[in-house]
Tab-separated table of C-alpha atoms in Angstrom:
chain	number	residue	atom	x	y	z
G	103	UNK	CA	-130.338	-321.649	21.813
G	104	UNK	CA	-130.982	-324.626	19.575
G	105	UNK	CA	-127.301	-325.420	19.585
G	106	UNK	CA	-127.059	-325.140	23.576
G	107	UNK	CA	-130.706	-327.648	23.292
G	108	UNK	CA	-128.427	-330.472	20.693
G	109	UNK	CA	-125.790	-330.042	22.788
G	110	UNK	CA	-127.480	-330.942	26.379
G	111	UNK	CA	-128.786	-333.474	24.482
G	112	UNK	CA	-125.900	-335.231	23.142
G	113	UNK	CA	-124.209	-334.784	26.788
G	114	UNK	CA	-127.440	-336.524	27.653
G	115	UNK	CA	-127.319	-339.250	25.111
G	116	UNK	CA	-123.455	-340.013	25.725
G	117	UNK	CA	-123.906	-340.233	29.674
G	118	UNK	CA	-126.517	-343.139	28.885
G	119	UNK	CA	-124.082	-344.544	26.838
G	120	UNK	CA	-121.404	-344.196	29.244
G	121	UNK	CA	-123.779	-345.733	31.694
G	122	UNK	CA	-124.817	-348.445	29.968
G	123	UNK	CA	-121.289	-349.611	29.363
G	124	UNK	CA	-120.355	-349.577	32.721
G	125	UNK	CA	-123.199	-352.445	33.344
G	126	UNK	CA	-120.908	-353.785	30.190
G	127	UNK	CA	-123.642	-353.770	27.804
G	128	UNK	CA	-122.683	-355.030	24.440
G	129	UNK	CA	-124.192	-352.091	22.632
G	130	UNK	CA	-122.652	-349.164	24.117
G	131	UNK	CA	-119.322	-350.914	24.242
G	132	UNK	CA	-119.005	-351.258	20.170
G	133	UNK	CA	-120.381	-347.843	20.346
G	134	UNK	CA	-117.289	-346.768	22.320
G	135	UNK	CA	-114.958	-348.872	20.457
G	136	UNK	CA	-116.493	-347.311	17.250
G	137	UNK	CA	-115.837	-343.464	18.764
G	138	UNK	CA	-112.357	-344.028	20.402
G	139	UNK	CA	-110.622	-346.874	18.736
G	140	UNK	CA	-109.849	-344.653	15.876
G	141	UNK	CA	-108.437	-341.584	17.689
G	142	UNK	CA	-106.980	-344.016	19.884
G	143	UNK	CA	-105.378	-345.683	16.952
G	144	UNK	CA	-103.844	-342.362	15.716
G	145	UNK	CA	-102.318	-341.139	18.922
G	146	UNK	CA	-100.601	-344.192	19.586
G	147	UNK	CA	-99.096	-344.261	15.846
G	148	UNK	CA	-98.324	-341.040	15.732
G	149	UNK	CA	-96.211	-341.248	19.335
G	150	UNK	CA	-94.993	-344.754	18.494
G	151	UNK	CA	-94.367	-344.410	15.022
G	152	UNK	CA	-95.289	-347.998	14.725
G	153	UNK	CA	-99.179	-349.443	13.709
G	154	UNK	CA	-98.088	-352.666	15.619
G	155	UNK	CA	-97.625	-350.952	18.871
G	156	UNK	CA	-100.415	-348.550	18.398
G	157	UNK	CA	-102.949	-351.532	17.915
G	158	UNK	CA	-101.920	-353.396	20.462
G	159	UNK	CA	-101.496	-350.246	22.871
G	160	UNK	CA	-105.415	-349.309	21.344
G	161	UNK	CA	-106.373	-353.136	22.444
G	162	UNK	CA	-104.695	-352.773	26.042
G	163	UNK	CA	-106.508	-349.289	26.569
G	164	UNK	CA	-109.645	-351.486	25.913
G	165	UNK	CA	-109.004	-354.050	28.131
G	166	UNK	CA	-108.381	-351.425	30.850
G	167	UNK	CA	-111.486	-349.394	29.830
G	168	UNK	CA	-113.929	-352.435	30.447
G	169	UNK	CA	-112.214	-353.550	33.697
G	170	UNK	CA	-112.464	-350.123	35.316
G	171	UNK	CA	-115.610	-349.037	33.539
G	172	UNK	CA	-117.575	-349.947	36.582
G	173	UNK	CA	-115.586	-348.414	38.466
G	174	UNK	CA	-115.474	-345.351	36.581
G	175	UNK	CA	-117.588	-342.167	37.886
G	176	UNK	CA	-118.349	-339.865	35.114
G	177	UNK	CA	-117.892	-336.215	35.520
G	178	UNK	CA	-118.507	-334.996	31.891
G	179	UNK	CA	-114.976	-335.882	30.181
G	180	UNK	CA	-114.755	-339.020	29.312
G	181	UNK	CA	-112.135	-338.645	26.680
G	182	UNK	CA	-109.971	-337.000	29.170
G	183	UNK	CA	-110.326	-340.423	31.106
G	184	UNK	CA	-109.650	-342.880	28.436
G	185	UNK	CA	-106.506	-340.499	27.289
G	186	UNK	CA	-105.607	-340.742	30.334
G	187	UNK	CA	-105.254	-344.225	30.476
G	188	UNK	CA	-103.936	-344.262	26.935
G	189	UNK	CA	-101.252	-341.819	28.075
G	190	UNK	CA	-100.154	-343.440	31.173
G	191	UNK	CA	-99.650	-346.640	28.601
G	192	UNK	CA	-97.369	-344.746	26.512
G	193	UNK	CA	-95.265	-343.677	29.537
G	194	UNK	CA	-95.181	-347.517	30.518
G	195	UNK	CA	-94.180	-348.166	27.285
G	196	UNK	CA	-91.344	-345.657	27.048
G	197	UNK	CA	-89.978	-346.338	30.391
G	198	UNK	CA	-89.718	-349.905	29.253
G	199	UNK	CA	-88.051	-348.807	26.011
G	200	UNK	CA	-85.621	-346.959	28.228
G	201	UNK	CA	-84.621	-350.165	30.091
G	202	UNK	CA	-83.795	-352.197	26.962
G	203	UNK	CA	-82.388	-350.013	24.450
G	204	UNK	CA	-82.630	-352.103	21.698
G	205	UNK	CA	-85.461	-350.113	19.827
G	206	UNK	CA	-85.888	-346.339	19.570
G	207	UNK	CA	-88.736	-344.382	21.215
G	208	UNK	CA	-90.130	-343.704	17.706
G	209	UNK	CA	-89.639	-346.053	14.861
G	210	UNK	CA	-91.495	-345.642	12.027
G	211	UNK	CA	-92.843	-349.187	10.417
G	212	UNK	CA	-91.088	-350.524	7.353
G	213	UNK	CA	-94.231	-350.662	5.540
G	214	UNK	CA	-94.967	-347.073	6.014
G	215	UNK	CA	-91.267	-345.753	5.040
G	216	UNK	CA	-91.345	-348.245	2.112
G	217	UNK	CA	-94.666	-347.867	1.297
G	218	UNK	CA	-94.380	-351.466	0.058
G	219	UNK	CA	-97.043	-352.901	2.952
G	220	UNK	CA	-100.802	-353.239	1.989
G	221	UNK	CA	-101.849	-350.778	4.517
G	222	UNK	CA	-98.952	-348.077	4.281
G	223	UNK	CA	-100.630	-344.816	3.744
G	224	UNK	CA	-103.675	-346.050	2.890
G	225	UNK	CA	-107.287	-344.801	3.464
G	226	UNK	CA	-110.454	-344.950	2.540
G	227	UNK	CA	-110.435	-341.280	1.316
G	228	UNK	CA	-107.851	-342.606	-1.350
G	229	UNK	CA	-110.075	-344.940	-2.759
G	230	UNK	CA	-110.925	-342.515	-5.523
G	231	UNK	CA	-107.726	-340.332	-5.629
G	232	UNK	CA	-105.960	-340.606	-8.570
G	233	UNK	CA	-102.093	-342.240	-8.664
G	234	UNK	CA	-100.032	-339.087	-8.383
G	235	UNK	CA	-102.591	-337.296	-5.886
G	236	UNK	CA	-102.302	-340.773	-3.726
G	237	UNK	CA	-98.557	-340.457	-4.510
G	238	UNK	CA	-98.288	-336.988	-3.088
G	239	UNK	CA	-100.416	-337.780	-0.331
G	240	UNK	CA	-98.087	-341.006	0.509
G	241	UNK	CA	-95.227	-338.492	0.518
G	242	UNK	CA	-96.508	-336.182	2.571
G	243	UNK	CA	-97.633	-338.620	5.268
G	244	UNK	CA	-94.044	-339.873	5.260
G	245	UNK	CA	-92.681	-336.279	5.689
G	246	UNK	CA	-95.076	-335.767	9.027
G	247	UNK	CA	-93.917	-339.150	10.098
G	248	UNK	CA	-90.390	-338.209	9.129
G	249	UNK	CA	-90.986	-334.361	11.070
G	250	UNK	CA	-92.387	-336.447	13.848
G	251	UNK	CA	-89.960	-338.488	14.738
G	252	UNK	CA	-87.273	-335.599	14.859
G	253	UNK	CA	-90.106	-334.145	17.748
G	254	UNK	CA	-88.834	-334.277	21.709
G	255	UNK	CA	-91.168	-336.793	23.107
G	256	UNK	CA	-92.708	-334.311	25.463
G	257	UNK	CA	-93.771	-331.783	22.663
G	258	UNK	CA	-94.893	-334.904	20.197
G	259	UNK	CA	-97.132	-336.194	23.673
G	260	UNK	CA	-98.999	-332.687	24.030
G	261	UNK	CA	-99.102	-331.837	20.417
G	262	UNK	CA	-101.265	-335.339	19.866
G	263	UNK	CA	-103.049	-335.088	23.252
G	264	UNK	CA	-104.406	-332.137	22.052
G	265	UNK	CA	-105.527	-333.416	18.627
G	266	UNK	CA	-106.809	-337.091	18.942
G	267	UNK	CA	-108.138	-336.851	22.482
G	268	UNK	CA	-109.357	-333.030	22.162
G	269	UNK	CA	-107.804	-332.679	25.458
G	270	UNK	CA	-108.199	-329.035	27.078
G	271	UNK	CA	-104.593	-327.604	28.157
G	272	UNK	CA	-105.540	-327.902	31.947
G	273	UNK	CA	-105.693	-331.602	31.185
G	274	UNK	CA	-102.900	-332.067	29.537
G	275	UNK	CA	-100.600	-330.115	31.651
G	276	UNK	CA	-101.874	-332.466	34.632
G	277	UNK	CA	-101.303	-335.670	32.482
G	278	UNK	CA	-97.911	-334.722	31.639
G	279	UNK	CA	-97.095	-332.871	35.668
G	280	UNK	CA	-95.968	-330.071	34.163
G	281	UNK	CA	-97.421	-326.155	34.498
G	282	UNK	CA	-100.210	-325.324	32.301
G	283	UNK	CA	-97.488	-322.996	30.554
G	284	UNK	CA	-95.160	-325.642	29.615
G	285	UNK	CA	-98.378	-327.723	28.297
G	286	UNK	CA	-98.952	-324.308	25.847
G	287	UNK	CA	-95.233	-323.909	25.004
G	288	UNK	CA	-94.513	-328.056	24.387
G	289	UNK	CA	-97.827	-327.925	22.233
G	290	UNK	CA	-96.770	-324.470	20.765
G	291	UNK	CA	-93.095	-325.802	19.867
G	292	UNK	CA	-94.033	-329.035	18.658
G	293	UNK	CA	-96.791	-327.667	15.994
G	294	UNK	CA	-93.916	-324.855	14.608
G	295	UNK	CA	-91.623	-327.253	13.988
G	296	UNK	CA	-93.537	-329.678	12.433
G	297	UNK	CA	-94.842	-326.887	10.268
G	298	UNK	CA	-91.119	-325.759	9.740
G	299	UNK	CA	-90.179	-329.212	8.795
G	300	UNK	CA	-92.904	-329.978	6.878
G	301	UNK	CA	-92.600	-327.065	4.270
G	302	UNK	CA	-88.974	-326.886	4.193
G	303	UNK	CA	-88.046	-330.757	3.389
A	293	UNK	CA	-109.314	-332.808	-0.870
A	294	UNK	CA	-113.023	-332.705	-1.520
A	295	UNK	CA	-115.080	-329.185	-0.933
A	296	UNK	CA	-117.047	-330.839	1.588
A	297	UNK	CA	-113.634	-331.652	3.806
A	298	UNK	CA	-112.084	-328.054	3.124
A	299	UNK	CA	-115.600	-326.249	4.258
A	300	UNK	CA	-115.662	-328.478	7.397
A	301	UNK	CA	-111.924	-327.370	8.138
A	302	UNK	CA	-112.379	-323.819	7.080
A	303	UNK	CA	-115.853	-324.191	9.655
A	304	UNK	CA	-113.905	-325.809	12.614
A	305	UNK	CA	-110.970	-322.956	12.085
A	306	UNK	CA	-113.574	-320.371	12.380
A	307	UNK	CA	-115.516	-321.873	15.596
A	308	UNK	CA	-111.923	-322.291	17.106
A	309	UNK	CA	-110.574	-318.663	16.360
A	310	UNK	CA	-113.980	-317.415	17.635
A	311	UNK	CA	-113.574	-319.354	21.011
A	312	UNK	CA	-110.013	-317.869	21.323
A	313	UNK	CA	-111.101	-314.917	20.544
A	314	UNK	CA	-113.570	-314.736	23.314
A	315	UNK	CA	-111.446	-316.168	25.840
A	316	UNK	CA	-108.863	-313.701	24.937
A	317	UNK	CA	-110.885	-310.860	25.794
A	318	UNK	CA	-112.022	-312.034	28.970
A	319	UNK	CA	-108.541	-312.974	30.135
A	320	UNK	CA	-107.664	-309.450	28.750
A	321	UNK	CA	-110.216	-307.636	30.865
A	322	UNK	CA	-109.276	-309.074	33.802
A	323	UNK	CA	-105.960	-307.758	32.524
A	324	UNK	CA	-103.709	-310.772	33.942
A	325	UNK	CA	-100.283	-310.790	31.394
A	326	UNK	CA	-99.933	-314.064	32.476
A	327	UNK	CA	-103.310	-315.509	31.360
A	328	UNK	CA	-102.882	-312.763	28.559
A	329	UNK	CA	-99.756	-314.550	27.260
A	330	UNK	CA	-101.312	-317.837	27.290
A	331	UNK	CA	-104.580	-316.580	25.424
A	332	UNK	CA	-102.069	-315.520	22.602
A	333	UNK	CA	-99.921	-318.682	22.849
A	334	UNK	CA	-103.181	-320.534	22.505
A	335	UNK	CA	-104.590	-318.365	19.540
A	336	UNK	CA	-101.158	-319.574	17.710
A	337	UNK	CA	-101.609	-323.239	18.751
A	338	UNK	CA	-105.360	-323.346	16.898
A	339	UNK	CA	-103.738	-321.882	14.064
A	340	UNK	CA	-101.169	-324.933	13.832
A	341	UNK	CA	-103.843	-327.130	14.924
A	342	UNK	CA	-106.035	-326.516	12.057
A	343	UNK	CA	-102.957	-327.249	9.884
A	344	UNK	CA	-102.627	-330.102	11.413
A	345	UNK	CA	-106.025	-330.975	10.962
A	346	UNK	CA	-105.770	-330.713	7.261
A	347	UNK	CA	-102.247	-332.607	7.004
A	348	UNK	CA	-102.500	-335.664	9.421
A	349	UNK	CA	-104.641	-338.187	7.577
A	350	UNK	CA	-106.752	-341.206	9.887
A	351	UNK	CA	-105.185	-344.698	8.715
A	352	UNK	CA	-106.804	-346.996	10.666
A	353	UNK	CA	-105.424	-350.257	9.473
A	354	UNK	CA	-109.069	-352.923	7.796
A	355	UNK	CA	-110.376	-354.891	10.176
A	356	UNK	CA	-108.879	-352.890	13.444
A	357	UNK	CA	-112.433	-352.263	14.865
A	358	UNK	CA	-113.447	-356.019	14.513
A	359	UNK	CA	-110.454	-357.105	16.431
A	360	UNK	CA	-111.235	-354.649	19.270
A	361	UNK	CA	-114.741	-355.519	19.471
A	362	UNK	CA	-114.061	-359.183	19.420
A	363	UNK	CA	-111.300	-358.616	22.452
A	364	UNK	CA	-113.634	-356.408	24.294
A	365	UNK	CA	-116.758	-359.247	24.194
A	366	UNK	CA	-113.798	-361.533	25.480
A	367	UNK	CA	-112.709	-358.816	28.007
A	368	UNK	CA	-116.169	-357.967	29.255
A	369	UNK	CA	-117.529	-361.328	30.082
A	370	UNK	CA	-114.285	-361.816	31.629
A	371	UNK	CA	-115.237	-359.046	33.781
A	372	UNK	CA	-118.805	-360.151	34.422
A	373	UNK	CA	-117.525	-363.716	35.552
A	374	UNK	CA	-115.265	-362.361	38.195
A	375	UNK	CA	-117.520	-359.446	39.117
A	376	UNK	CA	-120.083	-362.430	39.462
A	377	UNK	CA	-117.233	-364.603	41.750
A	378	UNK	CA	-116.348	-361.282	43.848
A	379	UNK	CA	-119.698	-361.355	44.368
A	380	UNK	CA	-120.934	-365.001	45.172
A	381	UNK	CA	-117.441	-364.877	47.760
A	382	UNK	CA	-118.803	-361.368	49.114
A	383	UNK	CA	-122.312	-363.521	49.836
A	384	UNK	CA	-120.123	-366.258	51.220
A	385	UNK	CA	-118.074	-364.596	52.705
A	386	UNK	CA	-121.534	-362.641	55.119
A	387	UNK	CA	-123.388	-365.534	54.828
A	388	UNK	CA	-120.502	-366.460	57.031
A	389	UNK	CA	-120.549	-363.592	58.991
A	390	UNK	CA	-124.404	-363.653	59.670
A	391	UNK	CA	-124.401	-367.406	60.570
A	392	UNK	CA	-121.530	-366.511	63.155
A	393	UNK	CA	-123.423	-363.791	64.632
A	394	UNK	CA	-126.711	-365.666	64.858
A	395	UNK	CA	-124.726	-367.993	66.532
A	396	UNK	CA	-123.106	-365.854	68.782
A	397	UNK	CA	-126.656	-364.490	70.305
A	398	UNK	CA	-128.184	-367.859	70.305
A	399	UNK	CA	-125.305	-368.406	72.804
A	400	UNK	CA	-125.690	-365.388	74.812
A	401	UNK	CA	-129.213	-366.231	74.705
A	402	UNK	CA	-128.708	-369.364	76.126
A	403	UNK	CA	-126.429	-368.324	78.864
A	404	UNK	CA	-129.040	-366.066	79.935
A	405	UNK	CA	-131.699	-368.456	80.300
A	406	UNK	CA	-129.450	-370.305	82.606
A	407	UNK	CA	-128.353	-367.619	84.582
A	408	UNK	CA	-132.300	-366.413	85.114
A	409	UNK	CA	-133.476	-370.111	85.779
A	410	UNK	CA	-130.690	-371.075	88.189
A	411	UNK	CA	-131.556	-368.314	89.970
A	412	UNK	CA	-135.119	-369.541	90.413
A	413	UNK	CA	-134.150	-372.504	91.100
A	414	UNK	CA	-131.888	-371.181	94.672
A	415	UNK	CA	-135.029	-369.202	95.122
A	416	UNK	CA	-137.111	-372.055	95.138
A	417	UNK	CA	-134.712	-373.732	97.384
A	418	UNK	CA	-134.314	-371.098	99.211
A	419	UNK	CA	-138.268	-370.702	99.790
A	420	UNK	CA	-137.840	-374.941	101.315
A	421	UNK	CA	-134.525	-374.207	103.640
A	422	UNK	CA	-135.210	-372.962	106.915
A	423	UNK	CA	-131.516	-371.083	107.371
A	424	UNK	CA	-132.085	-369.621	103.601
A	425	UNK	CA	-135.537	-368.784	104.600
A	426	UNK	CA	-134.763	-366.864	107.511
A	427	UNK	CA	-132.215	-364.551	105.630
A	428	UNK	CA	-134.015	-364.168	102.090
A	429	UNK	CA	-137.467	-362.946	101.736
A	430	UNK	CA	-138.841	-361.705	98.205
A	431	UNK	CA	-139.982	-358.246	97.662
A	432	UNK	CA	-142.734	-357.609	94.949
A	433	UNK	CA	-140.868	-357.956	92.078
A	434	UNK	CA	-139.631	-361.580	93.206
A	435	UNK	CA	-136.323	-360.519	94.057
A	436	UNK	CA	-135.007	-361.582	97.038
A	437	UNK	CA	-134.028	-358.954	100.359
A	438	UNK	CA	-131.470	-361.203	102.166
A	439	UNK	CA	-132.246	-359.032	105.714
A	440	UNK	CA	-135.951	-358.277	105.558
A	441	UNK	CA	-137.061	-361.355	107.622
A	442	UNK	CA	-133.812	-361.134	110.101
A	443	UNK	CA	-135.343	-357.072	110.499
A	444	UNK	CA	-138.971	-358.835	110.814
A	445	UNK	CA	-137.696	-361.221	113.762
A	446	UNK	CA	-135.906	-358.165	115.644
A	447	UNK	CA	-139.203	-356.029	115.414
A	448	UNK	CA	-140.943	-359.096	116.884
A	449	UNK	CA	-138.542	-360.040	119.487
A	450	UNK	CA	-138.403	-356.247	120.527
A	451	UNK	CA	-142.065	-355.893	120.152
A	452	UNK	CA	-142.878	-359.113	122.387
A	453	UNK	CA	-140.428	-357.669	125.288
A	454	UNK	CA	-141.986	-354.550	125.380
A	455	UNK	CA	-145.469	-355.955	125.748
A	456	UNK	CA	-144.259	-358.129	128.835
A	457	UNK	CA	-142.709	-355.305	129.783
A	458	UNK	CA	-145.817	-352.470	129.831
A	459	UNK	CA	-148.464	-354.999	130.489
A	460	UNK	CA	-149.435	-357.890	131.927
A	461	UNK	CA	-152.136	-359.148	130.772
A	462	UNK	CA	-150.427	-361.866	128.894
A	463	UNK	CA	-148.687	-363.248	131.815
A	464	UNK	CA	-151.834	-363.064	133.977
A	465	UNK	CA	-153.439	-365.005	131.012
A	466	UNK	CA	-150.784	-367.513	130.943
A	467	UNK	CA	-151.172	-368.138	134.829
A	468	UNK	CA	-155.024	-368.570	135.082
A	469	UNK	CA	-154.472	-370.933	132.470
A	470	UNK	CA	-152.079	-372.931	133.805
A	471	UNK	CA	-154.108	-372.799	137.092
A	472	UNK	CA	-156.988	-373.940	135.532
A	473	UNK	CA	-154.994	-377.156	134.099
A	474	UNK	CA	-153.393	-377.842	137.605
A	475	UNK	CA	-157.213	-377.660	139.132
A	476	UNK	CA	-158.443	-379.652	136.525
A	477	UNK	CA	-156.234	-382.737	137.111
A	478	UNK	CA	-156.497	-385.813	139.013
A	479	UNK	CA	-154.209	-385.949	142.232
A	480	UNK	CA	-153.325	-389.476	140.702
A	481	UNK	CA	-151.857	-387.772	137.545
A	482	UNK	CA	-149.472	-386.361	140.106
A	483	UNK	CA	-148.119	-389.397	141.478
């Protein structure tokens, strides 16, 4: 009961929010920006492979959110409509890729493969981790970025969907156009392999 | 990875097994295979998830949220400016629209008043003209009933036979007056 009462509330709370943005109120836009930007910032990484593209893809989903945010009419899932947008970027961004084949779908940044760049790997979790446990940490981030890139596009798409915008399955499968069965199997694949990949390397 | 971190992964595992879990047996009882498969499917996928949870660590690269912020502001007055220029042209634009109008039915207004007063106006000349006068008379309401008076004349006309006709009394007044003049006068007026 209590839990059911916090959670109304919250819903409560966030539709304010959500409201009050949408008359572009400074407020309630940081407070977006503070929710989304990083899950934003980790979807597009982990599809890209590349923290240049996913912060300028997280700045265009921005720019998009506040021009449609009046616009917007909110039925209760507002992450599903900012992934949304942040989705329908991606697929811009491939299908440009596609026309000039210059660069790969998924190319992991030098500084992360190198781990010679200020930010590679870093966190503020590792602030107090000691050299090898940051070490092992750095190698295992390179492995999932390694086990990542070797991922079909379409199974990499859902697997992320599902964990940075906490997308339900019905959503993603109408994101992606596919059958909510090939949403479950993409999502299904994806996680075994990069679970197969990840222990075996 | 800190206690804290594991018990909140080991908690979110939990709460998403339970969830599948329910949904499993409803989908079960309503004994679809289908929607049976899929519960399963999905039981494995929170499974993987919560792996995933543990492994994939947030790297949000210093200073990402300050540039977002400062390119929303940018992006949000933006916005407001053309929001407010949509809406100053939407005023414009019916402002327009209204002053149009107004001057539309100040000109059908006008026409009107024309209309009604040159009609008074043939009435009134109509009321001085003989030939006009004869043909138009005015009923109650002031509008005119081009045959009344013409109808008027017949029923005299017809009305003034008839009398001559049944009686004569008119004509036997006529003739002692005339008499009465010829008596009256002076053999010189004759001459």
């Amino acid at each position: 009961m209590m839990e059911l009462v916090a959670e109304s509330e919250r819903e409560k709370n966030s539709t304010e929010m959500i409201r009050r943005a949408q008359r572009l109120e400074p407020d309630s836009l940081d407070a977006i920006v503070e929710e989304y930007a990083p899950r934003l910032y980790g979807y597009f990484h982990r599809v890209t492979g590349s923290r240049n593209d996913a912060e300028d893809l997280v700045q265009e989903v921005f720019v998009r959110v506040v021009r449609m945010l009046p616009h917007y009419r909110h039925d209760g899932r507002f992450d599903a409509w900012i992934f949304r947008i942040a989705a329908n970027l991606h697929r811009d961004r491939l299908r440009r890729l596609k026309r000039s084949p210059v660069q790969g779908y998924f190319e992991p940044d030098q500084a992360t493969e190198t781990e010679s760049g200020p930010r590679a790997g870093r966190t503020a979790e590792d602030g107090g981790l000691a050299p090898s446990a940051r070490m092992e940490r750095e190698e295992e981030t390179r492995r999932l970025e390694a086990a990542l890139a070797r991922l079909p596009i379409a199974e990499r798409e859902a697997v992320m969907l599902r964990h940075y915008g906490e997308l339900s399955f019905e959503e993603i499968a109408e994101l992606m156009q596919t059958p909510l069965g090939t949403a479950l199997a993409r999502a299904h694949r994806g996680l075994q392999k990069l679970r197969e990949w990840m222990t075996t390397s | 990875m800190d206690d804290d971190v594991m018990m909140d992964s080991q908690d979110d595992f939990h709460d998403e097994l339970h969830d599948t879990e329910l949904w499993l047996q409803r989908i079960l009882r309503e004994k679809d295979a289908a929607e049976s498969d899929r519960a399963k499917l999905l039981a494995r996928i929170a499974i993987s998830q919560t792996w995933l949870r543990k492994t994939i660590r947030e790297e949000v690269p210093p200073g990402l949220l300050a540039r977002v912020r400062a390119n929303v502001v940018v992006e949000a007055a933006e916005t407001i400016r053309l929001a407010g220029r949509t809406e100053t042209k939407f005023i414009r634009t019916n402002g327009r629209a209204v002053y149009r109008w107004a001057l539309g039915v100040l000109g059908a207004a006008a026409a009107m008043i024309f209309v009604v007063r040159t009609l008074q106006i043939l009435r009134y000349r109509a009321d001085s003209n003989a030939l006009l006068d004869s043909m138009v008379s005015h009923d109650d309401d002031g509008w005119g009933d081009a045959f009344a008076l013409i109808e008027e004349d017949f029923d005299d006309l017809y009305n003034g036979v008839e009398s001559f006709r049944t009686g004569d009394d008119l004509f036997d007044e006529a003739l002692e007056d005339l008499n009465e003049l010829l008596s009256a006068a002076e053999e010189e007026d004759w001459s």
